[in-house]
Tab-separated table of C-alpha atoms in Angstrom:
chain	number	residue	atom	x	y	z
A	1	MET	CA	6.023	28.216	14.691
A	2	SER	CA	7.791	25.046	14.700
A	3	ARG	CA	6.381	22.094	12.593
A	4	PRO	CA	5.528	18.532	13.882
A	5	ARG	CA	8.354	16.221	13.571
A	6	VAL	CA	7.386	13.175	11.088
A	7	ARG	CA	8.926	9.781	10.761
A	8	LEU	CA	8.066	8.733	7.335
A	9	VAL	CA	7.969	5.307	5.807
A	10	VAL	CA	8.391	5.142	1.998
A	11	THR	CA	6.863	1.712	0.636
A	12	ALA	CA	7.258	0.297	-2.720
A	13	ASP	CA	4.551	-1.698	-3.829
A	14	ASP	CA	4.518	-4.661	-6.225
A	15	PHE	CA	7.666	-6.119	-5.629
A	16	GLY	CA	7.965	-9.408	-7.325
A	17	TYR	CA	5.861	-8.175	-10.409
A	18	CYS	CA	8.841	-8.307	-12.745
A	19	PRO	CA	12.770	-8.094	-12.784
A	20	ARG	CA	12.844	-4.582	-14.159
A	21	ARG	CA	10.442	-3.161	-11.437
A	22	ASP	CA	12.334	-5.103	-8.807
A	23	GLU	CA	15.653	-3.733	-10.069
A	24	GLY	CA	14.604	-0.174	-9.548
A	25	ILE	CA	12.967	-0.807	-5.993
A	26	VAL	CA	16.284	-2.376	-4.793
A	27	GLU	CA	18.203	0.601	-6.388
A	28	ALA	CA	15.974	2.987	-4.490
A	29	PHE	CA	16.352	0.903	-1.297
A	30	LEU	CA	19.992	0.920	-1.389
A	31	ALA	CA	19.994	4.611	-2.038
A	32	GLY	CA	17.937	5.298	1.182
A	33	ALA	CA	15.059	6.447	-0.795
A	34	VAL	CA	12.635	3.529	-0.072
A	35	THR	CA	12.375	1.816	3.343
A	36	SER	CA	10.055	-1.184	2.931
A	37	VAL	CA	8.503	-3.105	0.281
A	38	SER	CA	5.260	-4.854	-0.347
A	39	LEU	CA	5.842	-8.488	-2.038
A	40	LEU	CA	3.420	-9.677	-4.476
A	41	VAL	CA	3.422	-13.594	-3.934
A	42	ASN	CA	1.804	-14.588	-7.103
A	43	GLY	CA	4.088	-12.396	-9.040
A	44	ALA	CA	6.235	-13.518	-12.069
A	45	ALA	CA	9.486	-12.591	-10.100
A	46	THR	CA	8.429	-13.414	-6.772
A	47	GLU	CA	11.078	-15.897	-5.934
A	48	SER	CA	13.943	-13.668	-7.081
A	49	ALA	CA	12.226	-10.652	-5.425
A	50	ALA	CA	12.350	-12.667	-2.175
A	51	GLU	CA	15.927	-13.616	-2.482
A	52	LEU	CA	16.878	-9.726	-3.082
A	53	ALA	CA	15.027	-9.021	-0.006
A	54	ARG	CA	16.853	-11.587	2.170
A	55	ARG	CA	20.155	-10.702	0.377
A	56	HIS	CA	19.774	-6.711	1.080
A	57	SER	CA	17.781	-7.215	4.353
A	58	ILE	CA	14.874	-5.152	2.997
A	59	PRO	CA	11.939	-5.046	5.511
A	60	THR	CA	9.306	-6.906	3.379
A	61	GLY	CA	5.673	-7.207	3.868
A	62	LEU	CA	2.854	-8.983	1.842
A	63	HIS	CA	1.172	-7.070	-0.840
A	64	ALA	CA	-2.068	-8.921	-0.752
A	65	ASN	CA	-3.632	-9.485	-4.300
A	66	LEU	CA	-7.419	-10.248	-4.873
A	67	SER	CA	-7.594	-8.467	-8.243
A	68	GLU	CA	-4.676	-9.175	-10.735
A	69	GLY	CA	-3.595	-12.590	-12.060
A	70	ARG	CA	-3.902	-16.071	-10.664
A	71	PRO	CA	-4.597	-17.191	-7.098
A	72	VAL	CA	-2.359	-19.196	-5.129
A	73	GLY	CA	-4.788	-20.896	-2.748
A	74	PRO	CA	-7.588	-23.336	-3.386
A	75	ALA	CA	-9.369	-21.278	-5.852
A	76	ARG	CA	-6.663	-22.159	-8.552
A	77	ARG	CA	-7.962	-25.626	-8.515
A	78	GLY	CA	-11.721	-24.705	-9.580
A	79	ALA	CA	-14.685	-22.556	-9.869
A	80	SER	CA	-14.478	-19.457	-7.476
A	81	SER	CA	-16.341	-16.307	-6.983
A	82	LEU	CA	-13.055	-14.653	-7.120
A	83	LEU	CA	-12.284	-15.645	-10.594
A	84	GLY	CA	-13.410	-14.825	-14.195
A	85	PRO	CA	-13.889	-17.813	-16.735
A	86	GLU	CA	-10.171	-17.782	-17.636
A	87	GLY	CA	-9.171	-18.587	-14.167
A	88	PHE	CA	-7.841	-14.933	-13.467
A	89	PHE	CA	-8.879	-12.597	-10.745
A	90	LEU	CA	-11.580	-10.312	-11.807
A	91	GLY	CA	-9.401	-7.086	-12.241
A	92	LYS	CA	-9.101	-3.890	-10.407
A	93	MET	CA	-12.729	-2.609	-10.974
A	94	GLY	CA	-14.433	-6.075	-11.715
A	95	PHE	CA	-13.570	-7.172	-8.219
A	96	ARG	CA	-14.926	-4.055	-6.941
A	97	GLU	CA	-18.214	-4.545	-8.624
A	98	ALA	CA	-18.535	-8.128	-7.821
A	99	VAL	CA	-18.149	-7.138	-4.158
A	100	ALA	CA	-20.569	-4.145	-4.290
A	101	ALA	CA	-22.993	-6.686	-5.900
A	102	GLY	CA	-22.592	-9.392	-3.246
A	103	ASP	CA	-21.169	-11.843	-5.744
A	104	VAL	CA	-17.967	-12.600	-3.753
A	105	ASP	CA	-17.802	-15.439	-1.379
A	106	LEU	CA	-16.119	-13.880	1.598
A	107	PRO	CA	-14.904	-17.297	3.128
A	108	GLN	CA	-13.007	-17.725	-0.304
A	109	VAL	CA	-11.593	-14.419	0.256
A	110	ARG	CA	-10.301	-15.580	3.584
A	111	GLU	CA	-8.995	-18.784	2.216
A	112	GLU	CA	-7.025	-16.964	-0.761
A	113	LEU	CA	-5.616	-14.421	2.220
A	114	GLU	CA	-4.362	-17.280	4.220
A	115	ALA	CA	-2.805	-18.877	1.455
A	116	GLN	CA	-1.114	-15.810	0.438
A	117	LEU	CA	0.231	-15.287	4.046
A	118	SER	CA	1.407	-18.948	4.065
A	119	CYS	CA	3.193	-18.537	0.585
A	120	PHE	CA	5.084	-15.413	1.880
A	121	ARG	CA	6.292	-17.417	5.077
A	122	GLU	CA	7.469	-19.961	2.788
A	123	LEU	CA	9.285	-17.667	0.538
A	124	MET	CA	10.904	-15.216	3.404
A	125	GLY	CA	11.042	-17.830	6.132
A	126	ARG	CA	9.171	-15.242	8.445
A	127	ALA	CA	5.945	-13.526	8.852
A	128	PRO	CA	5.572	-10.226	6.860
A	129	THR	CA	6.385	-6.837	8.551
A	130	HIS	CA	2.955	-5.664	7.274
A	131	VAL	CA	0.219	-6.434	4.971
A	132	ASP	CA	-1.662	-4.137	2.680
A	133	GLY	CA	-3.587	-4.534	-0.332
A	134	HIS	CA	-2.920	-4.456	-4.086
A	135	GLN	CA	-5.072	-1.911	-5.586
A	136	HIS	CA	-6.446	-1.248	-2.231
A	137	VAL	CA	-8.508	-4.242	-1.997
A	138	HIS	CA	-8.044	-4.705	1.679
A	139	VAL	CA	-10.159	-2.011	2.724
A	140	LEU	CA	-13.386	-2.974	0.557
A	141	PRO	CA	-16.599	-3.447	2.518
A	142	GLY	CA	-16.782	-7.053	3.775
A	143	VAL	CA	-13.362	-7.883	2.688
A	144	CYS	CA	-11.809	-5.654	5.354
A	145	GLN	CA	-13.391	-7.592	7.895
A	146	VAL	CA	-11.991	-11.089	6.756
A	147	PHE	CA	-8.525	-9.263	5.886
A	148	ALA	CA	-8.510	-8.176	9.685
A	149	GLU	CA	-9.421	-11.475	11.127
A	150	ALA	CA	-6.782	-13.135	8.762
A	151	LEU	CA	-4.025	-11.064	9.941
A	152	GLN	CA	-5.000	-11.294	13.633
A	153	ALA	CA	-4.923	-15.118	13.271
A	154	TYR	CA	-1.439	-14.802	11.641
A	155	GLY	CA	0.050	-12.556	14.317
A	156	VAL	CA	0.440	-9.450	11.723
A	157	ARG	CA	0.050	-6.116	13.367
A	158	PHE	CA	0.633	-3.797	10.743
A	159	THR	CA	-1.416	-2.743	7.831
A	160	ARG	CA	-1.952	0.358	5.516
A	161	LEU	CA	-5.022	2.679	5.982
A	162	PRO	CA	-4.945	4.562	2.503
A	163	LEU	CA	-6.909	7.484	3.788
A	164	GLU	CA	-5.260	10.682	2.264
A	165	ARG	CA	-6.891	13.695	3.892
A	166	GLY	CA	-7.823	16.192	1.012
A	167	VAL	CA	-7.260	14.030	-1.843
A	168	GLY	CA	-10.610	14.856	-3.399
A	169	GLY	CA	-9.422	18.612	-3.726
A	170	CYS	CA	-6.209	17.390	-5.786
A	171	THR	CA	-7.266	19.259	-8.919
A	172	TRP	CA	-4.187	18.021	-10.724
A	173	LEU	CA	-5.742	14.319	-10.667
A	174	GLU	CA	-7.460	13.262	-13.881
A	175	ALA	CA	-11.292	12.648	-13.023
A	176	PRO	CA	-11.241	8.917	-12.952
A	177	ALA	CA	-8.190	8.859	-10.866
A	178	ARG	CA	-9.644	11.407	-8.347
A	179	ALA	CA	-12.939	9.512	-8.323
A	180	PHE	CA	-10.982	6.283	-7.427
A	181	ALA	CA	-9.144	8.041	-4.759
A	182	CYS	CA	-12.099	9.252	-2.915
A	183	ALA	CA	-13.617	5.812	-3.362
A	184	VAL	CA	-10.618	4.408	-1.542
A	185	GLU	CA	-10.478	6.967	0.950
A	186	ARG	CA	-14.320	6.420	1.744
A	187	ASP	CA	-13.655	2.560	2.091
A	188	ALA	CA	-10.654	3.111	4.361
A	189	ARG	CA	-12.529	5.338	6.598
A	190	ALA	CA	-15.099	2.474	6.995
A	191	ALA	CA	-12.506	-0.108	7.571
A	192	VAL	CA	-11.110	1.669	10.666
A	193	GLY	CA	-13.719	0.047	12.955
A	194	PRO	CA	-12.908	-3.906	11.741
A	195	PHE	CA	-9.074	-2.909	11.780
A	196	SER	CA	-9.111	-1.699	15.333
A	197	ARG	CA	-11.321	-4.465	16.492
A	198	HIS	CA	-8.837	-7.134	15.644
A	199	GLY	CA	-5.781	-5.092	16.846
A	200	LEU	CA	-4.272	-3.797	13.666
A	201	ARG	CA	-1.946	-0.693	13.630
A	202	TRP	CA	-1.061	1.746	10.810
A	203	THR	CA	0.684	5.135	10.507
A	204	ASP	CA	-0.870	8.377	11.775
A	205	ALA	CA	-1.044	9.507	8.273
A	206	PHE	CA	-0.888	8.378	4.643
A	207	VAL	CA	-0.003	9.678	1.318
A	208	GLY	CA	0.505	8.337	-2.185
A	209	LEU	CA	-2.892	8.559	-3.983
A	210	SER	CA	-2.314	12.164	-5.015
A	211	THR	CA	1.397	11.529	-5.759
A	212	CYS	CA	1.297	8.602	-8.084
A	213	GLY	CA	3.072	8.292	-11.463
A	214	ARG	CA	3.312	11.478	-13.161
A	215	HIS	CA	2.140	13.372	-10.315
A	216	MET	CA	4.949	12.497	-8.080
A	217	SER	CA	7.374	15.637	-7.378
A	218	ALA	CA	9.186	16.633	-4.347
A	219	HIS	CA	6.821	19.780	-4.072
A	220	ARG	CA	3.639	17.468	-4.155
A	221	VAL	CA	5.078	14.828	-1.867
A	222	SER	CA	5.891	17.660	0.744
A	223	GLY	CA	2.487	19.537	0.125
A	224	ALA	CA	0.738	16.150	0.749
A	225	LEU	CA	2.468	15.615	3.957
A	226	ALA	CA	1.511	19.056	5.173
A	227	ARG	CA	-2.050	18.712	4.067
A	228	VAL	CA	-2.694	15.313	5.980
A	229	LEU	CA	-0.915	16.764	9.023
A	230	GLU	CA	-2.567	20.135	9.192
A	231	GLY	CA	-3.772	21.047	12.593
A	232	THR	CA	-1.366	18.889	14.485
A	233	LEU	CA	0.282	20.528	17.324
A	234	ALA	CA	3.812	21.665	16.732
A	235	GLY	CA	6.596	19.682	18.438
A	236	HIS	CA	4.618	16.379	18.207
A	237	THR	CA	6.195	13.395	16.534
A	238	LEU	CA	3.983	11.862	13.994
A	239	THR	CA	4.267	8.594	11.943
A	240	ALA	CA	3.243	8.612	8.016
A	241	GLU	CA	3.541	6.541	4.939
A	242	LEU	CA	4.186	7.394	1.451
A	243	MET	CA	2.965	4.761	-1.026
A	244	ALA	CA	5.194	4.533	-4.286
A	245	HIS	CA	5.503	2.477	-7.137
A	246	PRO	CA	9.204	2.989	-8.498
A	247	GLY	CA	10.932	0.728	-10.982
A	248	TYR	CA	12.218	0.391	-14.497
A	249	PRO	CA	9.087	-0.119	-16.647
A	250	SER	CA	8.131	-3.700	-17.541
A	251	VAL	CA	8.584	-4.879	-21.050
A	252	PRO	CA	6.022	-7.365	-22.091
A	253	PRO	CA	5.870	-10.421	-22.047
A	254	THR	CA	7.921	-10.344	-18.873
A	255	GLY	CA	6.203	-9.774	-15.617
A	256	GLY	CA	2.586	-9.434	-14.303
A	257	CYS	CA	0.768	-12.107	-12.178
A	258	GLY	CA	-0.038	-14.622	-14.709
A	259	GLU	CA	-1.413	-12.331	-17.423
A	260	GLY	CA	1.774	-10.414	-18.348
A	261	PRO	CA	2.361	-6.853	-17.221
A	262	ASP	CA	-0.220	-4.262	-17.276
A	263	ALA	CA	-0.272	-0.937	-18.898
A	264	PHE	CA	0.435	0.687	-15.356
A	265	SER	CA	3.673	-1.409	-14.897
A	266	CYS	CA	4.795	-0.618	-18.528
A	267	SER	CA	4.488	2.966	-18.106
A	268	TRP	CA	7.347	5.717	-18.042
A	269	GLU	CA	5.782	6.768	-14.912
A	270	ARG	CA	7.536	3.937	-12.997
A	271	LEU	CA	10.884	5.362	-14.051
A	272	HIS	CA	9.616	8.956	-13.119
A	273	GLU	CA	8.703	7.824	-9.562
A	274	LEU	CA	12.193	5.992	-8.995
A	275	ARG	CA	13.980	9.387	-10.318
A	276	VAL	CA	12.014	11.585	-7.982
A	277	LEU	CA	12.508	9.323	-4.915
A	278	THR	CA	16.257	9.086	-5.490
A	279	ALA	CA	16.968	12.695	-6.436
A	280	PRO	CA	18.430	14.795	-3.843
A	281	THR	CA	15.648	17.465	-4.285
A	282	LEU	CA	13.133	15.502	-2.376
A	283	ARG	CA	15.325	14.348	0.450
A	284	THR	CA	16.503	18.063	0.936
A	285	ARG	CA	12.863	19.054	0.883
A	286	LEU	CA	12.049	16.389	3.301
A	287	ALA	CA	14.919	17.198	5.712
A	288	GLN	CA	13.765	21.059	5.673
A	289	ASP	CA	10.150	19.906	6.627
A	290	GLY	CA	11.481	17.960	9.605
A	291	VAL	CA	10.892	14.456	7.987
A	292	GLN	CA	13.020	11.559	8.906
A	293	LEU	CA	12.884	8.328	6.641
A	294	CYS	CA	12.685	5.168	8.812
A	295	ALA	CA	11.568	1.358	8.472
A	296	LEU	CA	8.253	0.268	9.558
A	297	ASP	CA	9.854	-1.602	12.173
A	298	ASP	CA	11.316	1.469	13.830
A	299	LEU	CA	7.824	3.097	14.273
A	300	ASP	CA	5.598	2.928	17.182
A	301	SER	CA	2.744	2.632	14.579
A	302	LYS	CA	-0.802	3.916	15.530
A	303	ARG	CA	-3.976	2.119	16.528
A	304	PRO	CA	-6.329	4.814	17.720
A	305	GLY	CA	-7.342	3.734	20.948
A	306	GLU	CA	-7.164	0.456	22.788
A	307	GLU	CA	-10.718	-0.465	21.896
A	308	VAL	CA	-12.913	0.538	18.983
A	309	PRO	CA	-11.851	4.307	18.435
A	310	CYS	CA	-14.417	6.978	19.341
A	311	GLU	CA	-15.045	9.919	16.645
A	312	ALA	CA	-13.026	12.453	18.699
A	313	THR	CA	-9.862	10.333	18.722
A	314	LEU	CA	-9.992	9.822	15.069
A	315	GLU	CA	-10.863	13.300	13.999
A	316	PRO	CA	-7.468	14.818	13.547
A	317	PHE	CA	-6.737	12.014	10.874
A	318	LEU	CA	-10.137	11.276	9.450
A	319	GLU	CA	-11.500	14.617	8.602
A	320	PRO	CA	-13.548	14.296	5.308
A	321	SER	CA	-11.900	15.330	2.163
A	322	VAL	CA	-13.201	18.209	-0.088
A	323	LEU	CA	-15.253	16.498	-2.723
């Protein structure tokens, strides 16, 4: 039986975080292994990254950041619910806890998102091809609503829906990573309504939570795509996104978003991802699976229905993970 045809966008996150990470990302793009990047406008290497994107014509979106480093909007001038006492964002889990407790002022979130969108336009001379969220903050309850409103106001159509089917059953993930992935998946499922109501689009399928860092391999990327597309009719052409974090590891104190590079960016796992993505093994496996790499601009990306999608429309891509 023939498989569904897949057009795959490979997005490298954290562009602008540090020169070494950026060097690896550009290397992967020039090798044809990465097809788009997401730029951190509060990153230590933002300006040089923007210049690289322009020089090499890299399709570039905004990696909206509400959790790491310093803000670029009005919050940087004084007290804000988005910041801790040192003037930095609250962190990956700290921001989530503050949102859950109702301690985050959503109008301040909107102001920061608008400031980052404006900063991107100043850096790149155009609107972003897409906007996603650093550490998946854009799908958090409440935040997803103001995120969708801001993108609609700025005329941005494309985002990421980080809902990876079956990620809860990926036993190779360490317990904290699997719990986080399942939480992201639940938040993404709930964000479908606000995203759809504001006209946002995304790919049919998403992978990357189960293949991050040391867990990335040609076998696992291929298996993740097969899992999220299971049950799709043969012969259909579908769109998918692979989230990746390749690059040469950061070396402190260079990099970060105002606080220096974190352990994630300094890890050997960034180089591991770069090597997997650029090795012939992955490309050969994807070609055998009928997967064609392409840029987001080449896709007719998915918005499930012209209005708020009904349950039947979403069922093929929103099946609950095995928890």
